[in-house]
Amino acid sequence: MSTTFDKIVSSIRDHYNEPEEFIPLHAPTFEGNEGKYVLEAISSTFVSSVGKFVNEFEDRICSYTGAKFAVATVNGTAGLHMALLVAGVKRGDLVITQPLSFIATCNAISYLGAEPIFVDIDDDTLGLSPEKTRKFLELNCKVKGHSCIHVASGRKIAACVPMHTFGHPVHLCDLVDVCEEFCIPLVEDAAESIGSLYYGKHTGTFGLLGVFSFNGNKTITCGGGGVIVTNDAKLAKLAKHLTTQAKIPHAWKFTHDQIGYNYRLPNLNAAMACAQLEMLDRLLSNKRMLAMEYMDLFQKLNLQFVCEPQGAHSNYWLNSVLFKNREERDSFLMYSNDKRVMTRPVWDLMTELAMFKDCIRMDISSAKLIADRLVNLPSSPIIK
Ligand SMILES: *Cc1c(COP(=O)(O)O)cnc(C)c1O
C-alpha cells in the first residue's frame, strides 16, 4: 500500500509543482479585482451593511445562477437560518436532512427550535437520497391539508434540506417531486456547490430557497459571506427584511415590526465577493482539470474516486477518494499529513454527535460506509 500512497502524494506534489512545501486542502486565490474593489469600498466610506457592492453582488448572483432574487448574508450558516425561517420552520417542527454534512446544516435547524430527522445518502451523490426520503415519508408521514405530519409524534415535517456534498448535486429532480408530493418546502444547503449544475440548472435554484457560502475554504470566498437565492418575491423580501433588523424603511425613523437579525453582508465583504465571482468560471475549469487528473490516477491505482453523478456538472469543490476500509483510510491520512500534504476524513456523522444522537433516523448504512472510507484531497485551483 505504501507505494500506492507514495504515488498519490507525489502526483499531488507534481500537480502543484511543489516538491517540498506544505500543500493545503483548499486555499483561496485572489488574482482578480479583489484589492481594487475592497479599496473602492473603503474610499466610499460605505464598508458596512449599506453600499453598492452588496446590491451588485446580489444582482451578479442572480445572473450567474438564474435565480430571480438573492439576499446576501454574513455567512452561509446565517443564510440557512433565515432560509429555514422564511420557509416556515417553527419551534417543535421536524426537518429532513442527511447525517453526512457539515455541522452548520443541523445548527441552523436547531436555531429555530426544530429537530433534524436523518435520512440516508445515495452512494453516487453522497447527498440526501430521494428514494430513501420517499420511503421514510410513505412509512411514517401523512399529508393533512397542506402540511406533512409525522404520525408517531404528531409533529410537522416543515422542510427538507439536502446538502450537495463537496459540490456534487443530489438527485434534485426526484427530490423536488417527492417534496411536492408530500407538501414539504425544499431548502437546498448549496453552501459547497456554487457553480454546480444538475441537468444544466444551478444547484440552489431547484428548491423554494437555496443557500451558498463564501467562507475562506469554499470555491470562492469573501472572507465570510453567504447568499440566499429564491424565485419567490415574497420570501426574498421577507429574508431581506429579517436580515436587516426588520427595520421599516424610513428616512429617519427607527421602527421595527418583528424580531430581526443583524445578518446582512457588509459592503467590504461584498466588494471581495464581486471580484471573486468574476474569477469563478476560470477557477471552476482549473478545478475540473485537477479532478480529471485525480480520476486518471485513481483508475490506475484501482481506487474509487468520487466522480460527478449522472446528470450533474459538479464544481469539484473538494476532491475525494474512497479507500477499502477505515484502517486503510487512517493509514493514508497518517502518511499524507506526515508528508505535509493536507488530507482530511469527512465530518463525524451528525447522528454520532451528542446534540443529535436521539433524533429520529432511518437506516444510515451508506453514510456510515462513506464516512469510514472517504478522504478529501488537496483541491485548490491554480490561477496565475
Ligand atoms: C460551509 C458550509 C456551511 C456554512 O457556511 P459558513 O459560511 O461557513 O457559515 C453550511 N453548510 C455546509 C454543508 C457547509 O459546507
Short mmCIF file of C-alpha atoms and ligand atoms in Angstrom, two decimals:
data_model
loop_
_atom_site.label_atom_id
_atom_site.label_comp_id
_atom_site.label_asym_id
_atom_site.label_seq_id
_atom_site.Cartn_x
_atom_site.Cartn_y
_atom_site.Cartn_z
CA MET A 1 0.00 0.00 0.00
CA SER A 2 2.80 2.43 0.77
CA THR A 3 3.82 2.58 -2.93
CA THR A 4 0.21 3.48 -3.74
CA PHE A 5 0.24 6.14 -1.04
CA ASP A 6 3.53 7.46 -2.36
CA LYS A 7 2.17 7.66 -5.91
CA ILE A 8 -0.80 9.72 -4.69
CA VAL A 9 1.34 12.11 -2.69
CA SER A 10 3.90 12.60 -5.46
CA SER A 11 1.18 13.17 -8.08
CA ILE A 12 -0.28 15.91 -5.88
CA ARG A 13 3.13 17.48 -5.43
CA ASP A 14 3.71 17.29 -9.21
CA HIS A 15 0.38 18.94 -9.94
CA TYR A 16 1.11 21.87 -7.68
CA ASN A 17 4.75 21.91 -8.80
CA GLU A 18 5.60 21.99 -5.14
CA PRO A 19 8.30 19.46 -4.21
CA GLU A 20 8.59 20.35 -0.52
CA GLU A 21 6.21 22.98 0.84
CA PHE A 22 3.02 22.22 2.77
CA ILE A 23 0.05 21.68 0.43
CA PRO A 24 -3.29 22.79 1.90
CA LEU A 25 -6.70 21.27 1.24
CA HIS A 26 -8.20 24.36 -0.36
CA ALA A 27 -6.51 27.74 -0.50
CA PRO A 28 -8.27 30.79 -1.91
CA THR A 29 -6.81 32.69 -4.88
CA PHE A 30 -7.03 36.44 -5.29
CA GLU A 31 -5.81 37.16 -8.79
CA GLY A 32 -8.64 39.44 -9.90
CA ASN A 33 -10.13 42.75 -8.77
CA GLU A 34 -10.36 41.85 -5.06
CA GLY A 35 -7.93 44.56 -3.88
CA LYS A 36 -9.31 47.16 -6.25
CA TYR A 37 -12.94 46.69 -5.21
CA VAL A 38 -12.16 46.49 -1.50
CA LEU A 39 -10.20 49.75 -1.71
CA GLU A 40 -13.09 51.26 -3.63
CA ALA A 41 -15.44 50.27 -0.80
CA ILE A 42 -13.09 51.84 1.74
CA SER A 43 -12.81 55.07 -0.28
CA SER A 44 -16.59 55.26 -0.48
CA THR A 45 -16.72 55.05 3.37
CA PHE A 46 -19.57 52.55 2.94
CA VAL A 47 -17.89 49.49 4.44
CA SER A 48 -20.77 48.09 6.43
CA SER A 49 -24.29 46.85 5.75
CA VAL A 50 -25.15 49.53 3.19
CA GLY A 51 -23.21 50.04 -0.04
CA LYS A 52 -23.28 49.49 -3.76
CA PHE A 53 -21.32 46.23 -3.72
CA VAL A 54 -23.94 44.39 -1.65
CA ASN A 55 -26.65 45.08 -4.22
CA GLU A 56 -24.20 44.49 -7.06
CA PHE A 57 -23.26 41.12 -5.57
CA GLU A 58 -26.92 40.10 -5.28
CA ASP A 59 -27.52 41.09 -8.91
CA ARG A 60 -24.49 39.15 -10.07
CA ILE A 61 -25.56 36.06 -8.12
CA CYS A 62 -28.96 36.24 -9.83
CA SER A 63 -27.49 36.50 -13.30
CA TYR A 64 -24.93 33.77 -12.60
CA THR A 65 -27.32 31.22 -11.08
CA GLY A 66 -30.51 32.18 -12.89
CA ALA A 67 -32.33 32.75 -9.59
CA LYS A 68 -34.81 35.63 -9.60
CA PHE A 69 -33.80 37.01 -6.18
CA ALA A 70 -30.71 36.93 -3.97
CA VAL A 71 -30.23 38.11 -0.40
CA ALA A 72 -26.63 38.43 0.83
CA THR A 73 -25.87 37.31 4.39
CA VAL A 74 -22.88 37.49 6.77
CA ASN A 75 -22.20 33.79 6.26
CA GLY A 76 -23.78 30.64 4.94
CA THR A 77 -24.98 29.48 8.35
CA ALA A 78 -26.94 32.71 8.87
CA GLY A 79 -28.29 32.29 5.34
CA LEU A 80 -29.54 28.79 6.17
CA HIS A 81 -31.07 30.02 9.42
CA MET A 82 -33.01 32.72 7.55
CA ALA A 83 -33.96 30.48 4.61
CA LEU A 84 -35.49 27.94 7.02
CA LEU A 85 -37.24 30.69 8.97
CA VAL A 86 -38.91 32.19 5.90
CA ALA A 87 -39.73 28.70 4.61
CA GLY A 88 -41.91 28.40 7.73
CA VAL A 89 -39.88 26.20 10.09
CA LYS A 90 -41.06 26.72 13.67
CA ARG A 91 -40.25 25.52 17.18
CA GLY A 92 -41.04 21.83 17.58
CA ASP A 93 -41.07 21.09 13.84
CA LEU A 94 -39.08 18.33 12.18
CA VAL A 95 -36.70 18.87 9.24
CA ILE A 96 -35.43 16.08 7.00
CA THR A 97 -31.71 16.18 6.26
CA GLN A 98 -28.70 13.89 5.80
CA PRO A 99 -26.36 12.59 8.53
CA LEU A 100 -23.31 13.31 6.37
CA SER A 101 -22.92 17.08 6.39
CA PHE A 102 -21.04 19.93 7.96
CA ILE A 103 -22.49 20.87 11.37
CA ALA A 104 -23.94 24.17 10.08
CA THR A 105 -26.92 22.42 8.44
CA CYS A 106 -28.13 20.95 11.73
CA ASN A 107 -27.17 24.04 13.71
CA ALA A 108 -29.39 26.22 11.52
CA ILE A 109 -32.29 23.79 12.02
CA SER A 110 -31.67 23.91 15.78
CA TYR A 111 -31.60 27.74 15.97
CA LEU A 112 -35.30 27.62 15.10
CA GLY A 113 -36.09 25.09 17.82
CA ALA A 114 -36.71 22.43 15.17
CA GLU A 115 -35.11 19.00 15.08
CA PRO A 116 -33.44 17.12 12.26
CA ILE A 117 -34.61 13.73 11.00
CA PHE A 118 -31.79 11.80 9.40
CA VAL A 119 -32.36 10.02 6.09
CA ASP A 120 -29.52 8.20 4.33
CA ILE A 121 -27.47 9.44 1.38
CA ASP A 122 -27.11 7.98 -2.12
CA ASP A 123 -23.74 6.36 -2.85
CA ASP A 124 -23.33 8.21 -6.13
CA THR A 125 -24.07 11.75 -4.87
CA LEU A 126 -23.05 11.49 -1.18
CA GLY A 127 -26.18 13.58 -0.55
CA LEU A 128 -29.77 13.03 0.59
CA SER A 129 -31.42 10.15 -1.24
CA PRO A 130 -34.79 10.98 -2.85
CA GLU A 131 -35.81 7.31 -2.81
CA LYS A 132 -35.00 6.85 0.86
CA THR A 133 -36.74 10.13 1.65
CA ARG A 134 -39.85 8.86 -0.14
CA LYS A 135 -39.67 5.58 1.72
CA PHE A 136 -39.40 7.40 5.07
CA LEU A 137 -42.37 9.62 4.23
CA GLU A 138 -44.54 6.78 2.93
CA LEU A 139 -43.90 4.71 6.03
CA ASN A 140 -44.11 7.43 8.68
CA CYS A 141 -45.95 10.51 7.48
CA LYS A 142 -49.34 11.72 6.25
CA VAL A 143 -50.32 14.85 4.35
CA LYS A 144 -53.04 16.80 6.16
CA GLY A 145 -54.27 19.94 4.45
CA HIS A 146 -51.07 21.44 3.08
CA SER A 147 -48.77 20.05 5.78
CA CYS A 148 -46.87 16.83 6.15
CA ILE A 149 -47.29 15.28 9.59
CA HIS A 150 -45.01 12.70 11.21
CA VAL A 151 -47.70 10.37 12.50
CA ALA A 152 -45.97 8.88 15.57
CA SER A 153 -45.02 12.26 17.06
CA GLY A 154 -47.79 14.39 15.55
CA ARG A 155 -45.12 16.91 14.55
CA LYS A 156 -44.91 18.72 11.24
CA ILE A 157 -42.19 18.00 8.68
CA ALA A 158 -41.56 21.65 7.97
CA ALA A 159 -38.69 21.40 5.48
CA CYS A 160 -36.31 19.09 3.66
CA VAL A 161 -32.67 20.17 3.50
CA PRO A 162 -30.39 18.22 1.16
CA MET A 163 -26.71 19.16 1.06
CA HIS A 164 -24.67 18.98 -2.15
CA THR A 165 -21.65 17.27 -0.62
CA PHE A 166 -18.27 18.58 -1.85
CA GLY A 167 -20.17 20.23 -4.73
CA HIS A 168 -21.84 17.08 -6.10
CA PRO A 169 -25.56 17.73 -6.65
CA VAL A 170 -28.09 15.36 -5.10
CA HIS A 171 -30.70 13.94 -7.48
CA LEU A 172 -32.67 17.15 -7.44
CA CYS A 173 -35.45 16.38 -9.92
CA ASP A 174 -36.53 13.31 -7.95
CA LEU A 175 -36.22 15.13 -4.64
CA VAL A 176 -38.32 18.06 -5.92
CA ASP A 177 -41.02 15.54 -6.91
CA VAL A 178 -41.03 13.83 -3.51
CA CYS A 179 -41.17 17.13 -1.63
CA GLU A 180 -44.02 18.42 -3.81
CA GLU A 181 -45.99 15.24 -3.33
CA PHE A 182 -45.65 15.46 0.45
CA CYS A 183 -46.10 19.27 0.68
CA ILE A 184 -42.62 19.82 2.15
CA PRO A 185 -40.67 23.00 1.35
CA LEU A 186 -37.27 22.15 -0.17
CA VAL A 187 -34.36 24.28 1.09
CA GLU A 188 -31.03 23.43 -0.52
CA ASP A 189 -27.86 23.67 1.51
CA ALA A 190 -25.81 24.62 -1.55
CA ALA A 191 -23.01 26.04 0.63
CA GLU A 192 -20.41 23.88 -1.14
CA SER A 193 -21.82 23.85 -4.65
CA ILE A 194 -21.57 27.30 -6.24
CA GLY A 195 -21.32 26.67 -10.00
CA SER A 196 -22.56 23.06 -9.84
CA LEU A 197 -25.32 22.15 -12.29
CA TYR A 198 -27.92 19.41 -12.40
CA TYR A 199 -29.21 18.84 -15.91
CA GLY A 200 -27.91 22.30 -16.80
CA LYS A 201 -29.59 24.16 -13.94
CA HIS A 202 -27.74 25.61 -10.94
CA THR A 203 -27.92 23.89 -7.58
CA GLY A 204 -29.67 26.14 -5.09
CA THR A 205 -32.35 27.07 -7.65
CA PHE A 206 -34.40 23.84 -7.53
CA GLY A 207 -35.81 24.34 -4.05
CA LEU A 208 -38.06 27.01 -2.62
CA LEU A 209 -34.80 28.55 -1.39
CA GLY A 210 -31.10 27.73 -1.68
CA VAL A 211 -28.06 28.96 0.24
CA PHE A 212 -24.43 29.38 -0.83
CA SER A 213 -21.40 30.02 1.39
CA PHE A 214 -18.34 32.14 0.65
CA ASN A 215 -16.28 31.12 3.64
CA GLY A 216 -12.48 31.07 3.22
CA ASN A 217 -12.28 27.37 2.36
CA LYS A 218 -15.05 27.35 -0.27
CA THR A 219 -14.62 27.54 -4.07
CA ILE A 220 -14.78 31.35 -3.96
CA THR A 221 -14.62 33.44 -0.82
CA CYS A 222 -15.16 36.93 0.53
CA GLY A 223 -13.66 36.19 3.96
CA GLY A 224 -17.06 35.35 5.34
CA GLY A 225 -20.33 35.53 3.49
CA GLY A 226 -23.38 33.76 2.19
CA VAL A 227 -26.35 34.30 -0.07
CA ILE A 228 -29.93 33.07 -0.16
CA VAL A 229 -31.45 32.54 -3.60
CA THR A 230 -35.14 32.09 -4.43
CA ASN A 231 -37.67 32.72 -7.18
CA ASP A 232 -40.30 33.73 -4.63
CA ALA A 233 -40.59 37.54 -4.40
CA LYS A 234 -42.38 37.49 -1.04
CA LEU A 235 -39.84 35.21 0.61
CA ALA A 236 -36.94 37.24 -0.79
CA LYS A 237 -38.46 40.43 0.60
CA LEU A 238 -39.02 38.83 3.98
CA ALA A 239 -35.47 37.42 4.08
CA LYS A 240 -34.01 40.85 3.28
CA HIS A 241 -36.21 42.42 5.96
CA LEU A 242 -35.26 39.88 8.64
CA THR A 243 -31.54 40.06 7.86
CA THR A 244 -31.57 43.86 8.29
CA GLN A 245 -33.03 44.02 11.83
CA ALA A 246 -36.62 44.04 10.48
CA LYS A 247 -36.45 47.81 10.15
CA ILE A 248 -39.27 49.55 8.30
CA PRO A 249 -37.56 51.64 5.62
CA HIS A 250 -37.89 55.31 6.51
CA ALA A 251 -35.72 58.41 6.01
CA TRP A 252 -35.05 58.87 9.74
CA LYS A 253 -37.36 56.81 11.95
CA PHE A 254 -36.30 53.60 13.70
CA THR A 255 -39.31 51.34 13.61
CA HIS A 256 -39.03 47.56 13.66
CA ASP A 257 -42.03 45.32 13.15
CA GLN A 258 -40.66 41.97 14.37
CA ILE A 259 -37.59 40.30 15.84
CA GLY A 260 -34.89 40.77 13.23
CA TYR A 261 -31.27 39.76 12.78
CA ASN A 262 -28.07 41.62 12.01
CA TYR A 263 -27.23 39.21 9.21
CA ARG A 264 -26.61 41.46 6.20
CA LEU A 265 -23.30 41.00 4.37
CA PRO A 266 -21.01 44.03 4.90
CA ASN A 267 -20.14 46.02 1.79
CA LEU A 268 -16.43 45.33 2.35
CA ASN A 269 -17.02 41.59 2.00
CA ALA A 270 -19.43 42.11 -0.88
CA ALA A 271 -16.72 44.02 -2.77
CA MET A 272 -14.48 40.99 -2.49
CA ALA A 273 -17.34 38.68 -3.42
CA CYS A 274 -17.97 40.61 -6.66
CA ALA A 275 -14.32 40.23 -7.64
CA GLN A 276 -14.33 36.51 -6.82
CA LEU A 277 -17.46 35.94 -8.90
CA GLU A 278 -15.63 37.40 -11.90
CA MET A 279 -12.99 34.67 -11.43
CA LEU A 280 -15.39 31.81 -10.82
CA ASP A 281 -15.52 30.27 -14.29
CA ARG A 282 -11.73 30.20 -14.59
CA LEU A 283 -11.42 28.67 -11.15
CA LEU A 284 -14.00 26.04 -11.99
CA SER A 285 -12.33 24.95 -15.21
CA ASN A 286 -8.99 24.72 -13.45
CA LYS A 287 -10.55 22.66 -10.65
CA ARG A 288 -12.16 20.40 -13.24
CA MET A 289 -8.76 19.71 -14.82
CA LEU A 290 -7.41 18.69 -11.44
CA ALA A 291 -10.41 16.41 -10.87
CA MET A 292 -9.74 14.70 -14.22
CA GLU A 293 -6.10 14.16 -13.23
CA TYR A 294 -7.23 12.57 -9.97
CA MET A 295 -9.70 10.41 -11.89
CA ASP A 296 -6.92 9.06 -14.14
CA LEU A 297 -4.61 8.49 -11.23
CA PHE A 298 -7.11 6.56 -9.13
CA GLN A 299 -8.22 4.48 -12.11
CA LYS A 300 -4.60 3.36 -12.47
CA LEU A 301 -4.31 2.72 -8.74
CA ASN A 302 -7.59 0.84 -8.66
CA LEU A 303 -9.11 3.14 -6.05
CA GLN A 304 -12.56 4.69 -6.24
CA PHE A 305 -12.52 8.42 -6.99
CA VAL A 306 -15.75 10.32 -6.31
CA CYS A 307 -16.97 11.44 -9.76
CA GLU A 308 -19.83 13.79 -10.55
CA PRO A 309 -23.14 11.88 -10.54
CA GLN A 310 -25.21 11.13 -13.64
CA GLY A 311 -26.80 14.33 -14.97
CA ALA A 312 -24.57 16.57 -12.88
CA HIS A 313 -21.79 19.01 -13.68
CA SER A 314 -20.01 19.37 -10.33
CA ASN A 315 -17.80 22.21 -9.21
CA TYR A 316 -15.47 19.60 -7.66
CA TRP A 317 -15.03 21.82 -4.62
CA LEU A 318 -13.22 19.09 -2.68
CA ASN A 319 -11.95 16.02 -4.48
CA SER A 320 -12.36 12.77 -2.62
CA VAL A 321 -11.28 9.16 -2.84
CA LEU A 322 -12.67 6.07 -1.15
CA PHE A 323 -10.30 3.58 0.48
CA LYS A 324 -11.27 -0.02 1.12
CA ASN A 325 -11.92 0.42 4.81
CA ARG A 326 -11.32 2.62 7.83
CA GLU A 327 -7.87 1.18 8.55
CA GLU A 328 -6.61 1.88 5.06
CA ARG A 329 -8.15 5.36 5.22
CA ASP A 330 -6.39 6.08 8.50
CA SER A 331 -3.05 4.84 7.18
CA PHE A 332 -3.34 7.17 4.22
CA LEU A 333 -4.35 10.14 6.39
CA MET A 334 -1.30 9.48 8.54
CA TYR A 335 1.01 9.00 5.56
CA SER A 336 -0.08 12.08 3.59
CA ASN A 337 -0.30 14.51 6.50
CA ASP A 338 3.07 13.30 7.67
CA LYS A 339 4.38 14.19 4.20
CA ARG A 340 2.80 17.66 4.63
CA VAL A 341 0.12 17.08 2.02
CA MET A 342 -3.11 18.02 3.74
CA THR A 343 -5.87 15.40 3.58
CA ARG A 344 -8.93 15.05 5.77
CA PRO A 345 -11.58 12.49 6.65
CA VAL A 346 -15.21 13.52 6.25
CA TRP A 347 -17.10 15.07 9.19
CA ASP A 348 -18.29 12.83 12.03
CA LEU A 349 -21.84 11.83 11.17
CA MET A 350 -24.41 14.14 12.78
CA THR A 351 -26.07 11.08 14.30
CA GLU A 352 -22.93 10.49 16.39
CA LEU A 353 -22.89 13.93 17.98
CA ALA A 354 -24.30 14.39 21.50
CA MET A 355 -26.76 17.07 20.32
CA PHE A 356 -28.38 14.92 17.66
CA LYS A 357 -27.90 11.33 18.82
CA ASP A 358 -31.54 10.97 19.90
CA CYS A 359 -33.07 12.45 16.74
CA ILE A 360 -35.28 10.33 14.52
CA ARG A 361 -33.22 8.44 11.96
CA MET A 362 -33.67 5.89 9.22
CA ASP A 363 -31.14 3.25 8.26
CA ILE A 364 -27.99 5.26 7.50
CA SER A 365 -25.64 2.49 6.38
CA SER A 366 -24.49 4.26 3.19
CA ALA A 367 -23.47 7.35 5.15
CA LYS A 368 -21.60 5.14 7.63
CA LEU A 369 -19.69 3.31 4.92
CA ILE A 370 -18.73 6.54 3.18
CA ALA A 371 -17.66 8.16 6.45
CA ASP A 372 -15.37 5.20 7.16
CA ARG A 373 -13.66 5.23 3.79
CA LEU A 374 -13.57 8.76 2.37
CA VAL A 375 -10.60 11.11 2.25
CA ASN A 376 -10.61 14.68 0.91
CA LEU A 377 -7.61 15.60 -1.21
CA PRO A 378 -5.94 18.95 -1.95
CA SER A 379 -8.26 20.76 -4.36
CA SER A 380 -7.06 24.35 -4.67
CA PRO A 381 -7.23 25.82 -8.15
CA ILE A 382 -4.05 27.18 -9.72
CA ILE A 383 -4.63 30.63 -11.22
CA LYS A 384 -1.71 32.83 -12.13
C1 LIG B 1 -19.54 25.88 4.68
C2 LIG B 1 -20.83 25.26 4.94
C3 LIG B 1 -21.90 25.92 5.55
C4 LIG B 1 -21.85 27.25 6.23
O1 LIG B 1 -21.12 28.19 5.72
P1 LIG B 1 -20.46 29.39 6.57
O2 LIG B 1 -20.40 30.44 5.51
O3 LIG B 1 -19.12 28.90 6.99
O4 LIG B 1 -21.36 29.76 7.68
C5 LIG B 1 -23.12 25.29 5.65
N1 LIG B 1 -23.29 24.05 5.22
C6 LIG B 1 -22.29 23.36 4.65
C7 LIG B 1 -22.55 21.98 4.19
C8 LIG B 1 -21.02 23.92 4.50
O5 LIG B 1 -20.03 23.20 3.95
#
